[in-house]
Short mmCIF file of C-alpha atoms and ligand atoms in Angstrom, two decimals:
data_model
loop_
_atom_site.label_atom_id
_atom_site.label_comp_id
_atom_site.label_asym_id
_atom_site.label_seq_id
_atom_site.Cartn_x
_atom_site.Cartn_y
_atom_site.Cartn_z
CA UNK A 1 103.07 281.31 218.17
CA UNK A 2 103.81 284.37 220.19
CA UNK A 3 100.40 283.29 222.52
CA UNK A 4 103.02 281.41 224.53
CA UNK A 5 103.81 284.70 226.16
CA UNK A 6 102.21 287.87 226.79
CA UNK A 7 102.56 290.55 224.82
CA UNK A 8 102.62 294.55 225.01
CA UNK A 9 101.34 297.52 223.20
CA UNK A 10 103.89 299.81 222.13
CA UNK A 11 104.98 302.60 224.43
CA UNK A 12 107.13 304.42 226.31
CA UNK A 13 109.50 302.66 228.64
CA UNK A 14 110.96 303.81 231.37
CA UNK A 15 113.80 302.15 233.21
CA UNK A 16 115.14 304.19 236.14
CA UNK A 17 115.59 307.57 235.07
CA UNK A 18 115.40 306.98 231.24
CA UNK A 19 112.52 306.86 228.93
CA UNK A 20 112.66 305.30 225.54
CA UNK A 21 109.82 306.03 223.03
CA UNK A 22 109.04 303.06 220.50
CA UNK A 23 111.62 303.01 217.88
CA UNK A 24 114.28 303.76 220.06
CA UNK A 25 116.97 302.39 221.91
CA UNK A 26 118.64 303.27 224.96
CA UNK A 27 122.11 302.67 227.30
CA UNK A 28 120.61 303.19 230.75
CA UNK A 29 121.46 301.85 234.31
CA UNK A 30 120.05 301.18 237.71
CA UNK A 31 121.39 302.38 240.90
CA UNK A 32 123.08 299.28 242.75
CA UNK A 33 124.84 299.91 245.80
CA UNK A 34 127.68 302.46 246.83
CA UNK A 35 131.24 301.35 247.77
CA UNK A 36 133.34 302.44 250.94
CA UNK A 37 135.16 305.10 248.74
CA UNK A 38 131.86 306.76 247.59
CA UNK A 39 131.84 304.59 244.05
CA UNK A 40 128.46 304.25 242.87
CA UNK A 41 127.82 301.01 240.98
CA UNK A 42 125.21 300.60 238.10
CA UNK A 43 123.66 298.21 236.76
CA UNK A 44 123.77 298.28 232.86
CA UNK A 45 120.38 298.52 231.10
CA UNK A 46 120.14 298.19 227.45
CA UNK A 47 116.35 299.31 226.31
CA UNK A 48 115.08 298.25 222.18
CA UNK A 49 111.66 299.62 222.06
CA UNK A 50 109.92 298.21 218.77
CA UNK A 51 106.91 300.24 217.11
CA UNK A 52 104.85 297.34 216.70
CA UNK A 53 102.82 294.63 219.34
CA UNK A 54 104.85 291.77 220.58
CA UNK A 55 106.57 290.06 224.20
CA UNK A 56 108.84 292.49 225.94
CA UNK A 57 111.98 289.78 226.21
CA UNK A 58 114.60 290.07 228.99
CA UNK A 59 118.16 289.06 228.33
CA UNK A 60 120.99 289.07 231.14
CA UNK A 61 124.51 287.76 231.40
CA UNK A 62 127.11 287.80 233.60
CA UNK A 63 125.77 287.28 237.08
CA UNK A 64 128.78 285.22 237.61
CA UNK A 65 131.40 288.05 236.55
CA UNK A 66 133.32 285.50 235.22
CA UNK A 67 131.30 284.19 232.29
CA UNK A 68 132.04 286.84 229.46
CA UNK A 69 130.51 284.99 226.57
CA UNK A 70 127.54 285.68 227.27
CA UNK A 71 127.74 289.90 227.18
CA UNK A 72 129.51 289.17 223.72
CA UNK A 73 126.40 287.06 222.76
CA UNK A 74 124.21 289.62 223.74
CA UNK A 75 125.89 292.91 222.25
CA UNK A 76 126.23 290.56 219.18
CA UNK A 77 122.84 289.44 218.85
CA UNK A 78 121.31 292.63 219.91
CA UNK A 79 123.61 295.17 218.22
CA UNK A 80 121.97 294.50 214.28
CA UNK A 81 118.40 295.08 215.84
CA UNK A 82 116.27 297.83 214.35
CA UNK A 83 113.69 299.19 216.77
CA UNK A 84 111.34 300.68 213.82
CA UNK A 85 111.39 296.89 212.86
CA UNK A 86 110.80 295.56 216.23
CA UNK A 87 107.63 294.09 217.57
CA UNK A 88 107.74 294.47 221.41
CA UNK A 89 110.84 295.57 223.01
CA UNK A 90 114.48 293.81 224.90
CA UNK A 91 115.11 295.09 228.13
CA UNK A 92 118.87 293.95 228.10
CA UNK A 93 121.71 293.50 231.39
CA UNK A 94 124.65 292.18 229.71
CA UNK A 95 126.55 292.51 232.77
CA UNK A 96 124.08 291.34 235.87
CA UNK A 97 126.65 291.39 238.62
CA UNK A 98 129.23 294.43 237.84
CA UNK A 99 131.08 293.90 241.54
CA UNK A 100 131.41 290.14 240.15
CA UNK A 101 132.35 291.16 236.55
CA UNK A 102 135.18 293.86 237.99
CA UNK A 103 136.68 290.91 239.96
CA UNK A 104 136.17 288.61 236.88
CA UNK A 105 135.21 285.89 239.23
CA UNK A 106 131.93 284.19 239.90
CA UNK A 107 131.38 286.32 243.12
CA UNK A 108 132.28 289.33 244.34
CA UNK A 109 135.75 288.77 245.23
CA UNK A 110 136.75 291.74 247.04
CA UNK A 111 133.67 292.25 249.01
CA UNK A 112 133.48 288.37 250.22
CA UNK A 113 137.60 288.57 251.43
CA UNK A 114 136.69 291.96 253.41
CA UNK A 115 133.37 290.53 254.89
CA UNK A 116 132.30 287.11 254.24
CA UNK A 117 130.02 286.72 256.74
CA UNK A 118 128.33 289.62 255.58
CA UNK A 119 128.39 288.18 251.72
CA UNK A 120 126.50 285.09 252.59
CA UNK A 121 124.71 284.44 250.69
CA UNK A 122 127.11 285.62 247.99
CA UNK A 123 125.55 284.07 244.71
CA UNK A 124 123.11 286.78 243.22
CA UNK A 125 121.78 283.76 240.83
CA UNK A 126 120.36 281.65 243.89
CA UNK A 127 118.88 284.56 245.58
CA UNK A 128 116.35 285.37 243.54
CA UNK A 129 113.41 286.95 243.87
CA UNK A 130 115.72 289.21 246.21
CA UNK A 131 115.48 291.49 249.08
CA UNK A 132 116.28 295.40 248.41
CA UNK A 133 116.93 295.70 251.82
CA UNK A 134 119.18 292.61 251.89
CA UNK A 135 123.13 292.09 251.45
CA UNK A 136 124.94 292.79 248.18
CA UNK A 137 123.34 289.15 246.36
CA UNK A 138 120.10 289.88 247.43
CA UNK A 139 120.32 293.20 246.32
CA UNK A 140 121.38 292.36 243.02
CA UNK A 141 118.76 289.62 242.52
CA UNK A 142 115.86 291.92 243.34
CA UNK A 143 116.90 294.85 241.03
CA UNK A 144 117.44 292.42 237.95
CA UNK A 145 113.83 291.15 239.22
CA UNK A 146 112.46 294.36 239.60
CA UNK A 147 113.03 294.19 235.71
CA UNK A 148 112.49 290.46 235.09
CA UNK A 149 108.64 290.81 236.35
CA UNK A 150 108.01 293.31 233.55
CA UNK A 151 108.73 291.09 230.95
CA UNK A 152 106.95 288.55 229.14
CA UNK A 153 109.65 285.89 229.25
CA UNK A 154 113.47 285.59 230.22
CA UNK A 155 116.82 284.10 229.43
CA UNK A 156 119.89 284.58 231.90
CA UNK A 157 123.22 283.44 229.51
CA UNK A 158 125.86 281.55 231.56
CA UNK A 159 129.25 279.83 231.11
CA UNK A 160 130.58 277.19 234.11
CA UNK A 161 132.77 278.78 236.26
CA UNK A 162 136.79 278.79 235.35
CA UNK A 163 137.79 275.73 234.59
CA UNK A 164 134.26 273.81 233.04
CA UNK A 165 132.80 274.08 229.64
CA UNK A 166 129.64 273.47 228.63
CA UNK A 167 127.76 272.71 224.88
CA UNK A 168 125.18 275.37 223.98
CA UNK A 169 122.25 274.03 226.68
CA UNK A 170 119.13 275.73 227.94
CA UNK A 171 118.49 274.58 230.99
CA UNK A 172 114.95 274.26 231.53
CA UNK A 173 112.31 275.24 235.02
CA UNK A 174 110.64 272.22 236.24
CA UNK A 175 107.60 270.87 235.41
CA UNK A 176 106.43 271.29 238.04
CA UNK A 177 105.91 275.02 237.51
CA UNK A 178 103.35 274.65 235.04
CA UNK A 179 102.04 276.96 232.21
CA UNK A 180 105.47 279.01 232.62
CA UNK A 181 107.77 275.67 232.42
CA UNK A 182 105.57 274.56 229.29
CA UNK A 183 105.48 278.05 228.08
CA UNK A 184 109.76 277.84 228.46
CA UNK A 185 110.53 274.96 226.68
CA UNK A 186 108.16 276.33 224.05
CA UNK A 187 111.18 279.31 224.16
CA UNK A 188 114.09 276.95 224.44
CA UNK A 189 112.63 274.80 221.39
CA UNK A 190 112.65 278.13 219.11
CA UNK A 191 116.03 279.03 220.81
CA UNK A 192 117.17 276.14 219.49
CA UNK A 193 120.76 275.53 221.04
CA UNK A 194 120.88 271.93 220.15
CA UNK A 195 121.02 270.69 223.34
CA UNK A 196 117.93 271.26 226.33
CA UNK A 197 118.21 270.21 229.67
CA UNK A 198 114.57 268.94 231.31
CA UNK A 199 115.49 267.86 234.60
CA UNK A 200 113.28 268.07 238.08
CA UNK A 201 115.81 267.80 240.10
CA UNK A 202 119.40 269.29 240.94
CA UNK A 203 120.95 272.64 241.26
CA UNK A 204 119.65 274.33 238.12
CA UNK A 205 116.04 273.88 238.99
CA UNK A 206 115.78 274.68 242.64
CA UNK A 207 113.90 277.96 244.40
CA UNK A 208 115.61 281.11 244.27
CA UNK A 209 117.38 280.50 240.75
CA UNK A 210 116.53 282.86 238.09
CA UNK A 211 114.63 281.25 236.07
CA UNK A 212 112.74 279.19 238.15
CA UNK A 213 111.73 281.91 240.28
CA UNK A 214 110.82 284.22 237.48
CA UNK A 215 108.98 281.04 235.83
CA UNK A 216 106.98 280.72 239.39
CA UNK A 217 106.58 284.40 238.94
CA UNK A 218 104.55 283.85 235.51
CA UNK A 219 107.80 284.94 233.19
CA UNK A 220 108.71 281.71 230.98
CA UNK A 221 112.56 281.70 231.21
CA UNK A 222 114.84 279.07 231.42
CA UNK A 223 119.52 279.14 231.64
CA UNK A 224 121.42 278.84 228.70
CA UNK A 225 124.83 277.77 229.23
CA UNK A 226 127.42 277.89 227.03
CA UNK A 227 131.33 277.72 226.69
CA UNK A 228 133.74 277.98 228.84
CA UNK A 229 134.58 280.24 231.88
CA UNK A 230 136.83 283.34 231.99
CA UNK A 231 137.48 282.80 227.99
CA UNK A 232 136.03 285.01 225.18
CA UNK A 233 135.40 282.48 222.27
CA UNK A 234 134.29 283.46 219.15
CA UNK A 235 132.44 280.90 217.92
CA UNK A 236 130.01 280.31 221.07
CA UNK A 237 129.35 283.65 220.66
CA UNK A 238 128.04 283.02 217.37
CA UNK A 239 126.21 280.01 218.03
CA UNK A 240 124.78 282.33 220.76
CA UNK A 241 124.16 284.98 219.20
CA UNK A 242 122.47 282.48 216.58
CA UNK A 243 119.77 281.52 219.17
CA UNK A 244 119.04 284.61 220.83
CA UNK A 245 117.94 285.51 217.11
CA UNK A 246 116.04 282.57 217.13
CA UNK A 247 114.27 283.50 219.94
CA UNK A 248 113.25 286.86 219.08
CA UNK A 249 112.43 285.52 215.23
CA UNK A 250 109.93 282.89 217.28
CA UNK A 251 108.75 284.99 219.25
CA UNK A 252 107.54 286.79 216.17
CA UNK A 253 109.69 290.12 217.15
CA UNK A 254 111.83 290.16 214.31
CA UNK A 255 111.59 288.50 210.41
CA UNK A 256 114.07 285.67 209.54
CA UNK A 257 114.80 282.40 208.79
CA UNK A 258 115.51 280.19 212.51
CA UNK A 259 119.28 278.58 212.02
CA UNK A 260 119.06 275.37 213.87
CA UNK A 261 121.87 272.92 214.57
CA UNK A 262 122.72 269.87 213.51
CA UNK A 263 121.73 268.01 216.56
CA UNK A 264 119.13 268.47 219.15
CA UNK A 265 119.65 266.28 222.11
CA UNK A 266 116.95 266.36 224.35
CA UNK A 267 117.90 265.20 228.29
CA UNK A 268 116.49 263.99 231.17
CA UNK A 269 119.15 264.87 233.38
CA UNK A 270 122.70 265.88 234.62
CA UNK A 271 125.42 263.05 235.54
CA UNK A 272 128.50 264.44 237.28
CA UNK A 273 131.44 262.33 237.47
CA UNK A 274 133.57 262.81 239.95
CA UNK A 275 137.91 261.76 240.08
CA UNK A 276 138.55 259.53 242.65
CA UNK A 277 142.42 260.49 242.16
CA UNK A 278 144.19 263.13 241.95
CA UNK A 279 146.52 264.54 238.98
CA UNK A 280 146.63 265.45 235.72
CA UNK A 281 143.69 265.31 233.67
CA UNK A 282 143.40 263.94 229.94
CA UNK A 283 139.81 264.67 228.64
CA UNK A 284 139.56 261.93 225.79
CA UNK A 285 136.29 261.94 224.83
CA UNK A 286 134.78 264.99 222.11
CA UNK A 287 132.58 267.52 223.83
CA UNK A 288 129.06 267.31 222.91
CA UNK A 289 129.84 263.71 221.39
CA UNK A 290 126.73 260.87 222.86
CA UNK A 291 128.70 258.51 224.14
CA UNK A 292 128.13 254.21 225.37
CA UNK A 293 128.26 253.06 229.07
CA UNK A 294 132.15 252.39 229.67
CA UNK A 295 133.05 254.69 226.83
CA UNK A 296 136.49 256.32 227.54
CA UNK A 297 136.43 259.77 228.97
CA UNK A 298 139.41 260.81 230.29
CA UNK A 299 142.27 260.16 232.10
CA UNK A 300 144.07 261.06 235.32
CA UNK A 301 147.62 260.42 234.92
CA UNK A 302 149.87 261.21 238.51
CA UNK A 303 152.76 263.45 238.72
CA UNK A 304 154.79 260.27 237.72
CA UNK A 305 153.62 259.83 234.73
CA UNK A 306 151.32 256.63 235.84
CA UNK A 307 147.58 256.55 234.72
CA UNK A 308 145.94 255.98 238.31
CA UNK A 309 142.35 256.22 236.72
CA UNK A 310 140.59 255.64 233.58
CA UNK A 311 137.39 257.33 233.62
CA UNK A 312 134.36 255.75 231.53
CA UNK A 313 130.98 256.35 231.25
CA UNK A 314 129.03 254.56 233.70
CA UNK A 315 125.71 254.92 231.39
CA UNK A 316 125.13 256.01 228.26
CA UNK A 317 124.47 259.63 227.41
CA UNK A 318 126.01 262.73 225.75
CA UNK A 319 129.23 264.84 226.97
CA UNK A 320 127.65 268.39 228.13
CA UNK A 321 130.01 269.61 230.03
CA UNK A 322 133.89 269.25 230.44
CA UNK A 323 136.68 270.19 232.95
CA UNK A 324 139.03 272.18 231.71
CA UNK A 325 141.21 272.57 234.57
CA UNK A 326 144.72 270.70 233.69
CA UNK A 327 144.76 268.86 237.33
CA UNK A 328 141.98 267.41 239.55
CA UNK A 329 141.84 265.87 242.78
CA UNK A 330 139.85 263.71 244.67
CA UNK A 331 135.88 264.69 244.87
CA UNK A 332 136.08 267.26 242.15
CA UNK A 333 134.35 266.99 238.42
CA UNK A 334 135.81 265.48 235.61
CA UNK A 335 132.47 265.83 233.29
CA UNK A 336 128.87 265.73 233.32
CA UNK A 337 126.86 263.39 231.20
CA UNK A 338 123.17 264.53 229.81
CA UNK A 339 121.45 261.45 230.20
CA UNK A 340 118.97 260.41 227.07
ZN1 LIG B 1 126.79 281.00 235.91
#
């Protein structure tokens, strides 16, 4: 079913100063921006060029330089491929943001403290398609897109930030977009992560994200979140790497059986609930679990020792995404429901 995308003769890629001839693969990088003290910094390129026909797939992590799992998905995933078995090719960035990834923080610490006026915008993820003659975000966002638009489809891995973690979701592009959004959820369904996200509104689905700008752009791509932030954890990295295989065995780019999960929740939409106290917080309730309106799901318990809050759902739907942080105060998120 590889008509969902488009898909490429085989030949000779070149991306930046490297060419890789079908059947080969490459470690490559793109010229980013140079630092006060002369430092050049790359972006990472990985480059599998298969002999035979088939979608040229992108695959980037780590825009926020904080969510590791997915460059362990990635080098996972990617490191058993054979490119004399390959139809099309992967034009890989395991790392998207390396100034992000250095500070192993969403953003670009150490460049937002110096200038922050400067930095804004400072998330590379919401700045897409980019400006190459814009700050450091915009920068980013249009060399990763100067890549992205050569591709036949996309998937940018995330975690939440420190202090969240998420099931495996894809996130889908709205609707609204189209052949591409169809065309995506065609890609999440063979991705198969168990859980996928089809909501129009929110965050995730807005102009200048990835995905949906690459989807506007005619690229199919949707997020994939997964785990937790700042944490290496073995076994979302194989349940990632298990779908990016998926992928590539839908897309008809390499032979295999498709592993799917046990579940597959499909949702309408996120539900963020917020503490309306502050302390410690007890998570009760299993993550990933569906859950009933005025189900338990956690607890904030004061310095004291008192529970001041007891924190149900208010509707029924299925525990995506959970707070990790050990305290919370007023305003901030305690989890997020996927509503059926
Ligand atoms: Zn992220």
């Amino acid at each position: 079913m590889t008509g969902q995308v488009r898909t490429f003769k085989p030949e000779p890629l070149t991306i930046g100063s490297t060419t890789v001839s079908p059947g080969d693969r490459a470690r490559t990088q793109l010229d980013l921006v140079e630092l006060a003290d002369g430092t050049r910094i790359h972006v990472p390129v990985i480059v599998i060029n298969g002999v035979n026909p088939g979608p040229r797939i992108y695959l980037g992590a780590a825009i926020h330089g904080d969510e590791v799992n997915g460059v362990a998905i990635l080098s996972q995933a990617l490191g058993e491929i054979d490119p004399a078995a390959l139809a099309g090719s992967i034009v890989c960035v395991p790392v998207q943001h390396p100034l992000a990834f250095h500070a192993d923080h969403r953003i670009p610490l150490s460049q937002f403290m110096k200038s922050p006026l400067d930095q804004a915008p400072i998330d590379a993820w919401s700045c897409f398609p980019g400006n190459p003659t814009g700050n450091l975000a915009e920068r980013v966002a249009a060399t990763l897109f100067g890549l992205i638009r050569e591709c036949s489809c996309a998937i940018d891995i995330h975690t939440p930030t420190r202090g969240g973690r998420y099931v495996p979701i894809a996130i889908l592009p709205p609707r609204t977009l189209g052949e591409a959004a169809e065309a995506a959820a065609w890609l999440a369904d063979q991705f198969a992560p168990g859980y996928v996200m089809k909501t129009n509104s929110g965050m995730y689905v807005s102009s200048g994200i990835l995905c949906v700008e690459a989807s506007k752009g005619g690229i199919p791509s949707f997020t994939f979140e997964i785990g937790e932030g700042g944490q290496l954890e073995q076994e979302m990295i194989d349940e990632g790497a298990r779908c990016v295989r998926n992928a590539l065995i839908g897309l008809g780019m390499i032979r295999g059986e498709r592993r799917l999960p046990a579940i597959n929740y499909v949702l309408r939409d996120f539900l963020g609930i917020r503490a309306r106290r502050g302390g410690l917080l007890y998570t009760m309730a299993t993550l990933g679990a569906a859950v009933k309106r005025g189900d338990l799901l956690g607890r904030i318990v004061d310095i004291f020792g008192d529970t001041v809050e007891t924190v149900v759902a208010p509707e029924p739907g299925v525990f995506v995404r959970a707070t990790t942080l050990s305290t919370v105060s007023t305003g901030e998120r305690v989890a997020t429901l996927g509503l059926l």
